[in-house]
Amino acid sequence: MHARRSRVIALSVVLATVGALAPLALMGYVSWKRAIEKELGVLDRAGDEAIARAQFTFSDARKALVDIEASDVARCSPEHIALMRMLTINTTSVEEIGYFEDGKLRCTSWGPTEGDIGKAHVDYVTPDGMEVTLRIRPAVTRGKPMLGLHLGSHNVLVTPSRFVDIGLGPDLSLALTNSEGQLIDGRNGPDVVFARSHLQDDTHGIDGSEMFATVAQDGLVAVVTEPVTNVYERLRGELLLLLPVGLFIAAFIVAIVVFFSRRRLSPRGELEIGIHRREFIVHYQPIVELSTGVRVGAEALVRWRWPSGTMVRPDLFIPLAEETGLIVAITDQVVDGVIRDLRSTLEQDRTLHVAINISAEDIKTGRFLDMVAVKLQKTEIRNEQIWFEATERGFIDIDAARVSLDTARKAGHSVAIDDFGTGYSSLQYLQGLPMDALKIDKSFIDTIGKGTATSSVTSHIIEMAKELGLFTVAEGVETEEQANYLREHGVTFGQGWLFSKPLTAGEFIKFHAASAAKHGRAAEVIRVAA
Ligand code: C2E
Ligand code: CA
Ligand code: CA
């Protein structure tokens, strides 16, 4: 039992721990996932915006190039230069337009050029045919490096930051490259090597300590990155939202585990398990004829045998079993036990009877009668060999009790009133009840020879039984003195340690065989009342 309890406790602790940790871990994981997804969403949107911005800048610049190429003014004429200047002013992205002839810069939006400035080397060509030079130092203004776009015989210079000019959080870095990974421009110090290894369109994720998102379109790639640690702030928000949910679920699970383990560990739970595992067995205490010492029967006394081997006495669980209604299932196991243990003994010796204690609940409903009938039907045991003992507690509903006892007797069973004298029953009250025997309670037998007030009650009780025309069984006979007294007062049968303690089935079968050899068989099963 101890082992079983500690198993239940251990299991409950494990279940409660897992039940508490699992929802918390799950919510932690979900929070992390959500935080990452949300943050990557931010990177995705920044990438989209960067691509849109770069495309706009390219097409803006291209439009200026196409316009100037299409004009038919004489090249490097004042009109041509004015047109280039006007396009420079009207096109936001474009800082300067230049005209080339025979590979040499002839004039720009600033005017005709002197000197020998050649066309810059081309880094790559856009899908729509513009030659791109990533770093050009403007020949005329000598300003900061510019990005050059060349179409036909004109080129435009664009400040690189125009391509990446978007609202970007301070923690985010952006690298805008062509599809080869050549940097057009970046923001917030991008790691170009990292960007080059993540050029594939529409991917996002975590690589090392960086989160990244890549958007690619028309030969342009935007890689937006951010340290993973930036997600912590967001994670805290998610946890704040989800951890209470996890805590709630955890508390709920723990409460359920506690509820069930407490129930399971409660005496009632133990009893239920005992019944479920059919741990109830029967011991048998011989009943003898006082005048001869001949064994006439036995009382079936239930024992709860725990897996540890401990035998639990009925006083410790019968009250609870009666209170909870579980007693009914125990009665079933007792009847099963009697049939299993003594079937052949009873079938071979018709003078032997076994008295089974019937609970108040059983008496009230009469349920046990059908149950016993069904179980006996499969055997050769006679109804006369099965007696029932009912205490006065079972007679609270006197009419129902009368029906049950009457039915039992009509079927051939004998009925004894157990613990007689301890209840409130008056003579008239008992007179109306169908019964065969009275079992005089041990407390009266105990007083015999002690000269106490109750000892005179004992003789009255014996007289009462005689008046009722019932035979009597004295319970708990421990001394010869008691046995003698009972014999003198005409008590028929005795049961007690003087004759035998309750025996296991095996012991009882041996006891029965020995007593049969000694005394011969008892007279046919005794039935006093008709
Ligand atoms: P009970 O029906 O009055 O059973 C007699 C009790 O007195 C038994 O205790 C028995 O072991 C004990 N006893 C017999 N002779 C002596 C003796 O000389 N000296 C002493 N000190 N005790 C003696 P047990 O087996 O512990 O049963 C206790 C009670 O549990 C029973 O009292 C009965 O009310 C109940 N019980 C036992 N088996 C069942 C059962 O199968 N069903 C139901 N409903 N109740 C049962
Ligand atoms: Ca009894
Ligand atoms: Ca009794």
mmCIF file with all atom_site columns, N, CA and C in Angstrom, residues 43 56 175 206 213 244 252 352 372 400 405 411 526:
data_model
loop_
_atom_site.group_PDB
_atom_site.id
_atom_site.type_symbol
_atom_site.label_atom_id
_atom_site.label_alt_id
_atom_site.label_comp_id
_atom_site.label_asym_id
_atom_site.label_entity_id
_atom_site.label_seq_id
_atom_site.pdbx_PDB_ins_code
_atom_site.Cartn_x
_atom_site.Cartn_y
_atom_site.Cartn_z
_atom_site.occupancy
_atom_site.B_iso_or_equiv
_atom_site.pdbx_formal_charge
_atom_site.auth_seq_id
_atom_site.auth_comp_id
_atom_site.auth_asym_id
_atom_site.auth_atom_id
_atom_site.pdbx_PDB_model_num
ATOM 1  N N  . LEU A 1 43  ? 11.388  43.508  -41.409 1.00 0.00 ? 43  LEU A N  1
ATOM 2  C CA . LEU A 1 43  ? 12.497  43.485  -42.373 1.00 0.00 ? 43  LEU A CA 1
ATOM 3  C C  . LEU A 1 43  ? 11.968  43.320  -43.797 1.00 0.00 ? 43  LEU A C  1
ATOM 4  N N  . PHE A 1 56  ? 12.143  53.208  -58.499 1.00 0.00 ? 56  PHE A N  1
ATOM 5  C CA . PHE A 1 56  ? 11.648  54.544  -58.852 1.00 0.00 ? 56  PHE A CA 1
ATOM 6  C C  . PHE A 1 56  ? 12.814  55.425  -59.299 1.00 0.00 ? 56  PHE A C  1
ATOM 7  N N  . ALA A 1 175 ? 21.376  46.723  -47.441 1.00 0.00 ? 175 ALA A N  1
ATOM 8  C CA . ALA A 1 175 ? 22.347  46.687  -48.538 1.00 0.00 ? 175 ALA A CA 1
ATOM 9  C C  . ALA A 1 175 ? 21.548  46.549  -49.820 1.00 0.00 ? 175 ALA A C  1
ATOM 10 N N  . ILE A 1 206 ? 17.050  33.582  -39.817 1.00 0.00 ? 206 ILE A N  1
ATOM 11 C CA . ILE A 1 206 ? 18.120  33.961  -38.901 1.00 0.00 ? 206 ILE A CA 1
ATOM 12 C C  . ILE A 1 206 ? 19.385  33.276  -39.385 1.00 0.00 ? 206 ILE A C  1
ATOM 13 N N  . ALA A 1 213 ? 16.162  39.735  -44.225 1.00 0.00 ? 213 ALA A N  1
ATOM 14 C CA . ALA A 1 213 ? 15.099  39.512  -45.210 1.00 0.00 ? 213 ALA A CA 1
ATOM 15 C C  . ALA A 1 213 ? 15.626  40.010  -46.538 1.00 0.00 ? 213 ALA A C  1
ATOM 16 N N  . PRO A 1 244 ? 0.845   34.813  -19.122 1.00 0.00 ? 244 PRO A N  1
ATOM 17 C CA . PRO A 1 244 ? -0.319  34.650  -18.249 1.00 0.00 ? 244 PRO A CA 1
ATOM 18 C C  . PRO A 1 244 ? -1.244  33.528  -18.727 1.00 0.00 ? 244 PRO A C  1
ATOM 19 N N  . PHE A 1 252 ? -4.275  25.367  -14.100 1.00 0.00 ? 252 PHE A N  1
ATOM 20 C CA . PHE A 1 252 ? -5.436  24.511  -14.341 1.00 0.00 ? 252 PHE A CA 1
ATOM 21 C C  . PHE A 1 252 ? -5.013  23.038  -14.311 1.00 0.00 ? 252 PHE A C  1
ATOM 22 N N  . LEU A 1 352 ? -22.656 -28.322 5.774   1.00 0.00 ? 352 LEU A N  1
ATOM 23 C CA . LEU A 1 352 ? -21.855 -27.114 5.996   1.00 0.00 ? 352 LEU A CA 1
ATOM 24 C C  . LEU A 1 352 ? -22.587 -25.888 5.467   1.00 0.00 ? 352 LEU A C  1
ATOM 25 N N  . VAL A 1 372 ? -26.731 -13.172 -5.668  1.00 0.00 ? 372 VAL A N  1
ATOM 26 C CA . VAL A 1 372 ? -26.361 -14.484 -5.122  1.00 0.00 ? 372 VAL A CA 1
ATOM 27 C C  . VAL A 1 372 ? -26.985 -15.591 -5.960  1.00 0.00 ? 372 VAL A C  1
ATOM 28 N N  . ALA A 1 400 ? -38.968 -2.552  3.585   1.00 0.00 ? 400 ALA A N  1
ATOM 29 C CA . ALA A 1 400 ? -38.063 -3.063  2.548   1.00 0.00 ? 400 ALA A CA 1
ATOM 30 C C  . ALA A 1 400 ? -37.267 -4.239  3.099   1.00 0.00 ? 400 ALA A C  1
ATOM 31 N N  . LEU A 1 405 ? -35.755 -10.006 3.504   1.00 0.00 ? 405 LEU A N  1
ATOM 32 C CA . LEU A 1 405 ? -35.521 -11.182 4.349   1.00 0.00 ? 405 LEU A CA 1
ATOM 33 C C  . LEU A 1 405 ? -36.505 -12.291 3.993   1.00 0.00 ? 405 LEU A C  1
ATOM 34 N N  . ALA A 1 411 ? -36.434 -18.439 -0.578  1.00 0.00 ? 411 ALA A N  1
ATOM 35 C CA . ALA A 1 411 ? -35.509 -19.084 -1.519  1.00 0.00 ? 411 ALA A CA 1
ATOM 36 C C  . ALA A 1 411 ? -34.701 -20.190 -0.843  1.00 0.00 ? 411 ALA A C  1
ATOM 37 N N  . ILE A 1 526 ? -29.092 -27.078 9.854   1.00 0.00 ? 526 ILE A N  1
ATOM 38 C CA . ILE A 1 526 ? -30.093 -26.744 10.867  1.00 0.00 ? 526 ILE A CA 1
ATOM 39 C C  . ILE A 1 526 ? -30.994 -25.611 10.407  1.00 0.00 ? 526 ILE A C  1
#
